[in-house]
Amino acid sequence: MSSIPVEMPKLSDTMTEGTLLRWLKGEGDKVEIGDVLAEIETDKAVMEMEAFDEGILEKILVPDGTTVRVGVQIARLSGKTSAASRSVCPAAALRTSTTTSSSSTISPFSSGSCARVKVSPLAKKIALELGVDLSRLQGTGPGGRIVSRDVKAAVADSSSSSATSPPYPVRSRRIELSSMRRSIASRLLESKTQIPHFYLQLEVNAAPLSRLRKQLSEDVQATNQKITVNDFVLLAVARAATSYPKINATFTGDAILQYEAVHLAIAIAIEDGVITPVIRNAQNLSLREISLAVRDLATRARGKKLRPEEYRGGTITVSNLGAYGIESFSAIIDPPQAAILAVGAIMKKPVVTSEGRIIVGQQMSLSLSCDHRVIDGVAAAEFLTASRKLLEIPESLLFF
């Protein structure tokens, strides 16, 4: 019988740490491969942690409610190691940084057997400049590769831990960052510092859309399926992205990938941040199918019941703050996507008709944020104009 380490697993592609909500096995319990050991809160959802080895749960090292980095040992099993087990360099579980004075030079790798780590060129460059020991970081890139956001997060962690109090007394309440909030901060920093954003905005005549939505909602009262303005917007974006594939794309470093299918991500506010579940192949769905999919995803997202595959792989995102009375805003691109559409509220405004008369109109703002490495201004304008046309003639969205 040998002692087998149980480590905090990486349960999502953006997860760098997890909160152990509760142990479902106790010390001394027998554990079989596939047994659920604990519930883990990731940056996306609450998920179950399964056992990859069999034996006896010898020791619990991390109590309920504790947040630890991916790769940190949280318990020990006594038993026989299975093929699914893996060894982890102890230093990789300690995500800290080492800084030096400006007069000295430090290698990003520490000495010892754990010095060989996978790291991107940019991350290595940043680590050299900031004096971060890469051997102490847990990579979140493909295959565990250390990327730039890991180095920046390590520096941020170090800075926050050494921060001093303000020079004058203030009343404040410290709120610890959740796994989700840390992930949001890291990804948005990466987006704004590495993606060259540009923005386009136009207004939609939403009067026809409002009339049709009201009519459809009255028609389906018996089925309790309420059609929303956002349902129309999502379908219009899916159809327009199919016609203008330059928008439905990503930048890979040495190429641009244009996707044939539109996997539509929807920004949904939850208690601790925002999550973007994905409607697969949205271009093939009807308005009612879009509506049902959004309602289902939103309900399960707020209950933290989404599976990892349901919030991965989006090709373009829609963020709608119209329900909060926001007239217009510009959203930050969610990498590796190349575009995100921000939707405002329908507002009553003076509008000049084609006959030159001024009337009270219903206008809705659409703001498109684009990655200029992938999308040029004309392509973005064509997509945005096509989306407006579909929304101003909403009956066209009722048919394939």
Coordinates of C-alpha atoms in Angstrom, one line a residue:
M1 CA 0.0 0.0 0.0
S2 CA 1.3 3.4 -0.9
S3 CA 0.3 7.0 -0.1
I4 CA -1.4 8.6 -3.1
P5 CA -1.8 12.4 -3.3
V6 CA -5.2 13.9 -4.2
E7 CA -4.8 17.3 -5.9
M8 CA -7.1 20.1 -6.8
P9 CA -8.1 19.2 -10.4
K10 CA -8.4 21.5 -13.4
L11 CA -12.1 21.2 -14.1
S12 CA -12.4 24.0 -16.8
D13 CA -10.1 25.5 -19.4
T14 CA -9.8 28.8 -17.5
M15 CA -9.7 27.4 -14.0
T16 CA -6.6 28.3 -11.9
E17 CA -8.1 27.7 -8.5
G18 CA -11.1 26.1 -6.9
T19 CA -13.1 26.3 -3.7
L20 CA -13.7 23.0 -2.0
L21 CA -17.3 23.4 -1.0
R22 CA -17.7 20.1 0.9
W23 CA -16.2 16.7 1.2
L24 CA -18.5 13.8 0.3
K25 CA -16.1 11.2 1.7
G26 CA -14.6 11.2 5.2
E27 CA -11.3 10.1 6.6
G28 CA -11.3 6.3 6.8
D29 CA -13.9 5.8 4.0
K30 CA -13.2 3.3 1.2
V31 CA -12.8 5.0 -2.2
E32 CA -13.3 3.3 -5.6
I33 CA -12.3 4.7 -8.9
G34 CA -15.1 7.0 -10.1
D35 CA -16.4 7.8 -6.6
V36 CA -17.3 11.4 -6.0
L37 CA -14.9 12.7 -3.4
A38 CA -16.0 16.3 -3.1
E39 CA -17.9 19.3 -4.6
I40 CA -15.6 21.9 -6.2
E41 CA -16.7 25.5 -7.1
T42 CA -14.7 26.5 -10.2
D43 CA -14.7 29.9 -12.0
K44 CA -17.7 28.6 -14.0
A45 CA -19.9 26.2 -11.9
V46 CA -20.1 23.8 -9.0
M47 CA -18.7 20.4 -10.1
E48 CA -18.1 17.0 -8.7
M49 CA -14.5 15.7 -8.2
E50 CA -14.1 12.0 -9.0
A51 CA -11.5 9.7 -7.7
F52 CA -8.9 8.4 -10.1
D53 CA -7.4 5.8 -7.6
E54 CA -8.8 3.3 -5.2
G55 CA -8.0 2.9 -1.5
I56 CA -8.8 4.5 1.8
L57 CA -9.1 8.2 2.3
E58 CA -6.2 8.5 4.7
K59 CA -6.1 12.2 5.4
I60 CA -8.1 15.4 4.4
L61 CA -5.6 18.3 4.1
V62 CA -8.0 21.0 3.0
P63 CA -11.2 21.6 5.0
D64 CA -14.6 22.6 3.5
G65 CA -14.8 26.2 2.2
T66 CA -11.1 26.5 1.4
T67 CA -9.9 28.0 -1.9
V68 CA -6.7 26.5 -3.3
R69 CA -4.7 26.6 -6.6
V70 CA -5.0 23.9 -9.2
G71 CA -2.4 21.2 -8.4
V72 CA -2.3 21.7 -4.7
Q73 CA -2.6 18.5 -2.7
I74 CA -5.9 18.4 -0.8
A75 CA -5.9 14.9 0.6
R76 CA -4.1 11.5 0.7
L77 CA -5.3 8.1 -0.2
S78 CA -3.6 4.9 1.0
G79 CA -3.9 2.3 -1.7
K80 CA -2.8 1.3 -5.2
T81 CA -2.1 4.0 -7.8
S82 CA -4.1 3.6 -11.0
A83 CA -3.0 4.5 -14.5
A84 CA -5.0 7.7 -14.3
S85 CA -2.8 9.1 -11.6
R86 CA -0.1 11.6 -12.3
S87 CA 2.8 13.1 -10.3
V88 CA 3.1 16.8 -9.9
C89 CA 6.2 18.8 -9.1
P90 CA 5.6 20.2 -5.6
A91 CA 6.8 23.7 -6.7
A92 CA 4.1 23.8 -9.3
A93 CA 1.5 23.8 -6.6
L94 CA 2.8 27.1 -5.1
R95 CA 1.6 29.9 -7.3
T96 CA 3.8 32.7 -5.9
S97 CA 6.2 35.2 -7.4
T98 CA 9.7 36.2 -6.5
T99 CA 10.8 39.8 -7.1
T100 CA 14.2 41.4 -7.1
S101 CA 15.7 44.9 -7.0
S102 CA 16.3 46.6 -10.3
S103 CA 20.0 46.2 -9.9
S104 CA 19.9 42.4 -10.0
T105 CA 18.9 39.8 -12.6
I106 CA 16.9 36.7 -12.1
S107 CA 16.2 33.7 -14.2
P108 CA 12.5 32.9 -14.6
F109 CA 13.4 29.3 -13.7
S110 CA 14.5 28.1 -10.3
S111 CA 17.1 25.4 -9.9
G112 CA 16.2 21.8 -9.2
S113 CA 14.5 18.9 -10.9
C114 CA 11.3 21.0 -11.5
A115 CA 13.1 23.7 -13.5
R116 CA 11.9 22.4 -16.9
V117 CA 8.4 23.8 -17.5
K118 CA 6.4 24.5 -20.6
V119 CA 6.0 28.3 -21.1
S120 CA 5.0 30.6 -24.0
P121 CA 7.7 33.1 -25.3
L122 CA 5.6 36.1 -24.1
A123 CA 5.2 34.6 -20.6
K124 CA 8.9 34.0 -20.4
K125 CA 9.6 37.6 -21.5
I126 CA 7.2 39.0 -18.9
A127 CA 8.6 36.8 -16.2
L128 CA 12.1 37.9 -16.9
E129 CA 11.1 41.6 -16.8
L130 CA 9.1 41.2 -13.5
G131 CA 11.3 38.7 -11.8
V132 CA 8.7 35.9 -11.5
D133 CA 9.9 32.3 -10.8
L134 CA 8.1 30.2 -13.5
S135 CA 8.8 26.9 -11.8
R136 CA 6.3 28.0 -9.0
L137 CA 3.4 28.7 -11.4
Q138 CA 0.6 26.4 -12.5
G139 CA 0.0 26.9 -16.2
T140 CA -3.5 27.4 -17.6
G141 CA -2.6 27.2 -21.3
P142 CA -3.0 24.2 -23.5
G143 CA -1.3 21.1 -22.0
G144 CA -0.6 23.1 -18.8
R145 CA 1.6 25.6 -20.6
I146 CA 2.3 28.8 -18.6
V147 CA 1.0 31.8 -20.5
S148 CA 1.2 35.5 -20.0
R149 CA -2.0 35.7 -17.8
D150 CA -0.5 33.2 -15.4
V151 CA 2.5 35.5 -14.8
K152 CA 0.4 38.6 -14.5
A153 CA -1.9 36.8 -12.0
A154 CA 1.1 35.8 -9.9
V155 CA 2.3 39.4 -9.8
A156 CA -1.2 40.6 -8.9
D157 CA -1.4 38.1 -6.1
S158 CA 2.0 39.2 -4.8
S159 CA 1.1 42.9 -5.0
S160 CA -2.3 42.5 -3.2
S161 CA -0.7 40.5 -0.4
S162 CA 1.9 43.3 0.3
A163 CA -0.5 46.2 -0.2
T164 CA -0.5 48.7 2.6
S165 CA -3.5 50.5 4.2
P166 CA -4.5 53.9 2.9
P167 CA -2.8 57.0 4.5
Y168 CA -6.1 58.1 6.0
P169 CA -8.7 56.2 8.0
V170 CA -11.7 55.0 5.8
R171 CA -14.5 52.6 6.4
S172 CA -14.3 49.6 4.1
R173 CA -15.3 46.0 3.7
R174 CA -12.8 43.5 2.3
I175 CA -14.4 41.0 -0.2
E176 CA -12.3 38.1 -1.1
L177 CA -12.2 37.3 -4.8
S178 CA -14.0 34.2 -5.8
S179 CA -12.6 31.8 -8.4
M180 CA -15.0 33.2 -11.0
R181 CA -14.1 36.8 -10.2
R182 CA -10.4 36.0 -10.5
S183 CA -10.9 34.3 -13.8
I184 CA -13.0 37.3 -15.1
A185 CA -10.3 39.7 -14.1
S186 CA -7.5 37.7 -15.7
R187 CA -9.4 37.1 -19.0
L188 CA -10.5 40.7 -19.4
L189 CA -7.0 42.0 -18.7
E190 CA -5.7 39.6 -21.3
S191 CA -8.4 40.8 -23.8
K192 CA -7.8 44.5 -23.3
T193 CA -4.0 44.3 -23.3
Q194 CA -3.5 41.8 -26.2
I195 CA -6.5 42.3 -28.5
P196 CA -6.6 45.6 -30.6
H197 CA -10.3 46.5 -30.1
F198 CA -12.2 48.8 -32.4
Y199 CA -15.9 49.7 -32.1
L200 CA -18.9 50.4 -34.4
Q201 CA -22.3 51.6 -33.4
L202 CA -25.7 52.1 -35.0
E203 CA -29.3 52.4 -34.1
V204 CA -32.2 50.1 -35.1
N205 CA -35.7 51.2 -35.7
A206 CA -37.2 48.8 -33.1
A207 CA -40.9 49.7 -33.6
P208 CA -41.7 46.8 -36.0
L209 CA -39.8 44.4 -33.7
S210 CA -41.8 45.6 -30.6
R211 CA -45.1 45.1 -32.4
L212 CA -44.2 41.6 -33.7
R213 CA -42.8 40.5 -30.3
K214 CA -46.0 41.6 -28.5
Q215 CA -48.1 39.7 -31.1
L216 CA -46.1 36.5 -30.8
S217 CA -46.1 36.7 -27.0
E218 CA -49.9 37.0 -27.0
D219 CA -50.2 34.0 -29.4
V220 CA -48.1 31.7 -27.1
Q221 CA -49.5 32.7 -23.7
A222 CA -51.1 29.3 -23.5
T223 CA -47.7 27.6 -23.7
N224 CA -46.1 30.0 -21.3
Q225 CA -43.3 30.7 -23.8
K226 CA -42.5 34.4 -23.7
I227 CA -40.7 35.7 -26.8
T228 CA -38.2 38.5 -25.9
V229 CA -36.5 41.2 -27.9
N230 CA -33.2 39.5 -27.0
D231 CA -34.4 36.3 -28.7
F232 CA -34.8 38.2 -32.0
V233 CA -31.4 39.8 -31.5
L234 CA -29.7 36.5 -31.0
L235 CA -31.3 34.9 -34.1
A236 CA -30.4 38.0 -36.2
V237 CA -26.8 37.8 -35.1
A238 CA -26.6 34.1 -35.9
R239 CA -28.1 34.6 -39.3
A240 CA -25.9 37.6 -40.1
A241 CA -22.7 35.8 -38.9
T242 CA -23.5 33.0 -41.3
S243 CA -23.6 35.5 -44.2
Y244 CA -20.5 37.3 -43.0
P245 CA -18.1 34.6 -41.7
K246 CA -15.3 37.1 -41.2
I247 CA -17.0 38.1 -38.0
N248 CA -17.4 34.5 -36.9
A249 CA -13.7 33.8 -36.6
T250 CA -10.6 33.8 -34.4
F251 CA -6.9 34.8 -34.6
T252 CA -4.4 31.9 -34.1
G253 CA -1.2 33.8 -34.3
D254 CA -0.2 32.8 -37.9
A255 CA -3.7 32.4 -39.4
I256 CA -7.4 33.3 -39.1
L257 CA -9.9 30.6 -38.6
Q258 CA -13.4 31.2 -39.9
Y259 CA -16.1 29.0 -38.5
E260 CA -18.9 27.5 -40.6
A261 CA -21.2 27.1 -37.6
V262 CA -22.3 29.9 -35.3
H263 CA -21.9 28.8 -31.7
L264 CA -23.6 31.8 -30.0
A265 CA -22.4 32.7 -26.5
I266 CA -24.8 34.7 -24.3
A267 CA -23.6 36.9 -21.5
I268 CA -25.7 36.0 -18.4
A269 CA -25.3 37.8 -15.1
I270 CA -25.1 35.5 -12.0
E271 CA -24.4 36.2 -8.4
D272 CA -20.6 36.5 -8.6
G273 CA -20.0 37.7 -12.2
V274 CA -20.9 36.8 -15.7
I275 CA -21.0 33.5 -17.5
T276 CA -21.4 32.9 -21.3
P277 CA -23.2 29.6 -22.0
V278 CA -23.3 28.7 -25.7
I279 CA -26.1 27.9 -28.1
R280 CA -24.7 25.4 -30.6
N281 CA -25.4 25.8 -34.3
A282 CA -27.6 28.8 -33.6
Q283 CA -27.9 29.5 -37.3
N284 CA -30.0 26.4 -37.8
L285 CA -32.5 27.2 -35.0
S286 CA -35.9 28.9 -35.2
L287 CA -36.9 31.8 -33.0
R288 CA -38.8 29.6 -30.6
E289 CA -35.9 27.2 -30.4
I290 CA -33.5 30.1 -29.6
S291 CA -36.0 31.3 -26.9
L292 CA -36.2 27.9 -25.3
A293 CA -32.4 27.4 -25.4
V294 CA -31.7 30.8 -23.8
R295 CA -34.3 30.3 -21.0
D296 CA -32.9 26.8 -20.2
L297 CA -29.2 28.0 -20.2
A298 CA -29.9 31.1 -18.1
T299 CA -31.9 29.1 -15.5
R300 CA -29.1 26.5 -15.1
A301 CA -26.3 29.1 -15.2
R302 CA -27.9 31.0 -12.3
G303 CA -28.2 27.7 -10.4
K304 CA -24.5 26.8 -11.3
K305 CA -25.8 23.6 -13.0
L306 CA -24.1 24.0 -16.4
R307 CA -21.7 21.4 -17.7
P308 CA -18.2 22.5 -18.8
E309 CA -19.0 21.8 -22.5
E310 CA -22.0 24.2 -22.3
Y311 CA -19.9 27.3 -21.7
R312 CA -17.0 26.5 -24.0
G313 CA -16.4 26.9 -27.7
G314 CA -18.4 30.1 -28.4
T315 CA -17.6 31.8 -31.7
I316 CA -19.3 35.2 -31.1
T317 CA -21.0 36.7 -28.0
V318 CA -24.0 38.9 -27.4
S319 CA -24.3 41.0 -24.3
N320 CA -27.6 42.7 -23.6
L321 CA -28.1 45.3 -20.8
G322 CA -31.3 46.7 -22.2
A323 CA -33.3 45.2 -19.4
Y324 CA -31.4 47.4 -17.0
G325 CA -32.2 50.6 -18.9
I326 CA -28.7 51.0 -20.4
E327 CA -29.0 52.9 -23.7
S328 CA -25.7 51.9 -25.1
F329 CA -22.3 50.5 -24.1
S330 CA -19.2 48.8 -25.5
A331 CA -18.3 45.3 -24.4
I332 CA -14.9 43.6 -24.1
I333 CA -14.2 40.8 -26.5
D334 CA -14.1 37.3 -24.9
P335 CA -10.9 35.6 -26.3
P336 CA -10.4 33.7 -28.5
Q337 CA -13.5 35.2 -30.2
A338 CA -13.1 38.1 -32.5
A339 CA -16.3 40.0 -31.9
I340 CA -19.0 40.8 -29.3
L341 CA -22.3 42.6 -29.8
A342 CA -23.6 44.9 -27.1
V343 CA -27.3 45.6 -27.1
G344 CA -29.0 48.5 -25.4
A345 CA -32.6 49.2 -24.3
I346 CA -35.3 50.3 -26.7
M347 CA -35.7 54.0 -26.1
K348 CA -38.3 56.5 -27.2
K349 CA -36.6 59.2 -29.3
P350 CA -37.4 61.9 -31.9
V351 CA -36.9 60.4 -35.3
V352 CA -37.0 62.1 -38.8
T353 CA -39.1 60.1 -41.2
S354 CA -38.3 59.7 -45.0
E355 CA -40.9 62.4 -45.6
G356 CA -39.1 64.8 -43.3
R357 CA -41.5 64.6 -40.4
I358 CA -40.4 64.3 -36.8
I359 CA -42.1 61.6 -34.9
V360 CA -41.6 59.7 -31.6
G361 CA -39.7 56.5 -32.6
Q362 CA -38.4 53.5 -30.8
Q363 CA -34.7 53.1 -31.2
M364 CA -32.3 50.4 -30.0
S365 CA -28.5 50.7 -30.0
L366 CA -26.2 48.0 -31.3
S367 CA -22.4 48.3 -30.5
L368 CA -20.0 45.9 -32.1
S369 CA -16.5 45.4 -30.6
C370 CA -14.0 43.8 -33.0
D371 CA -10.5 42.3 -33.0
H372 CA -8.7 44.4 -35.7
R373 CA -6.3 41.5 -36.3
V374 CA -9.2 39.5 -37.7
I375 CA -11.9 42.0 -38.8
D376 CA -11.6 45.2 -40.8
G377 CA -14.0 48.1 -40.6
V378 CA -15.9 47.3 -43.8
A379 CA -16.6 43.7 -42.8
A380 CA -17.8 44.8 -39.4
A381 CA -20.0 47.5 -40.9
E382 CA -21.6 45.0 -43.3
F383 CA -22.3 42.5 -40.5
L384 CA -23.8 45.2 -38.3
T385 CA -25.9 46.6 -41.1
A386 CA -27.2 43.1 -42.0
S387 CA -28.1 42.6 -38.3
R388 CA -30.1 45.9 -38.3
K389 CA -31.9 45.0 -41.5
L390 CA -33.0 41.6 -40.1
L391 CA -34.3 43.4 -36.9
E392 CA -36.1 46.1 -38.8
I393 CA -37.9 43.5 -40.9
P394 CA -38.4 41.0 -38.0
E395 CA -40.8 38.8 -40.0
S396 CA -37.9 37.6 -42.0
L397 CA -36.5 35.9 -38.9
L398 CA -39.6 33.7 -38.7
F399 CA -38.6 31.7 -41.7
F400 CA -35.4 29.9 -42.8

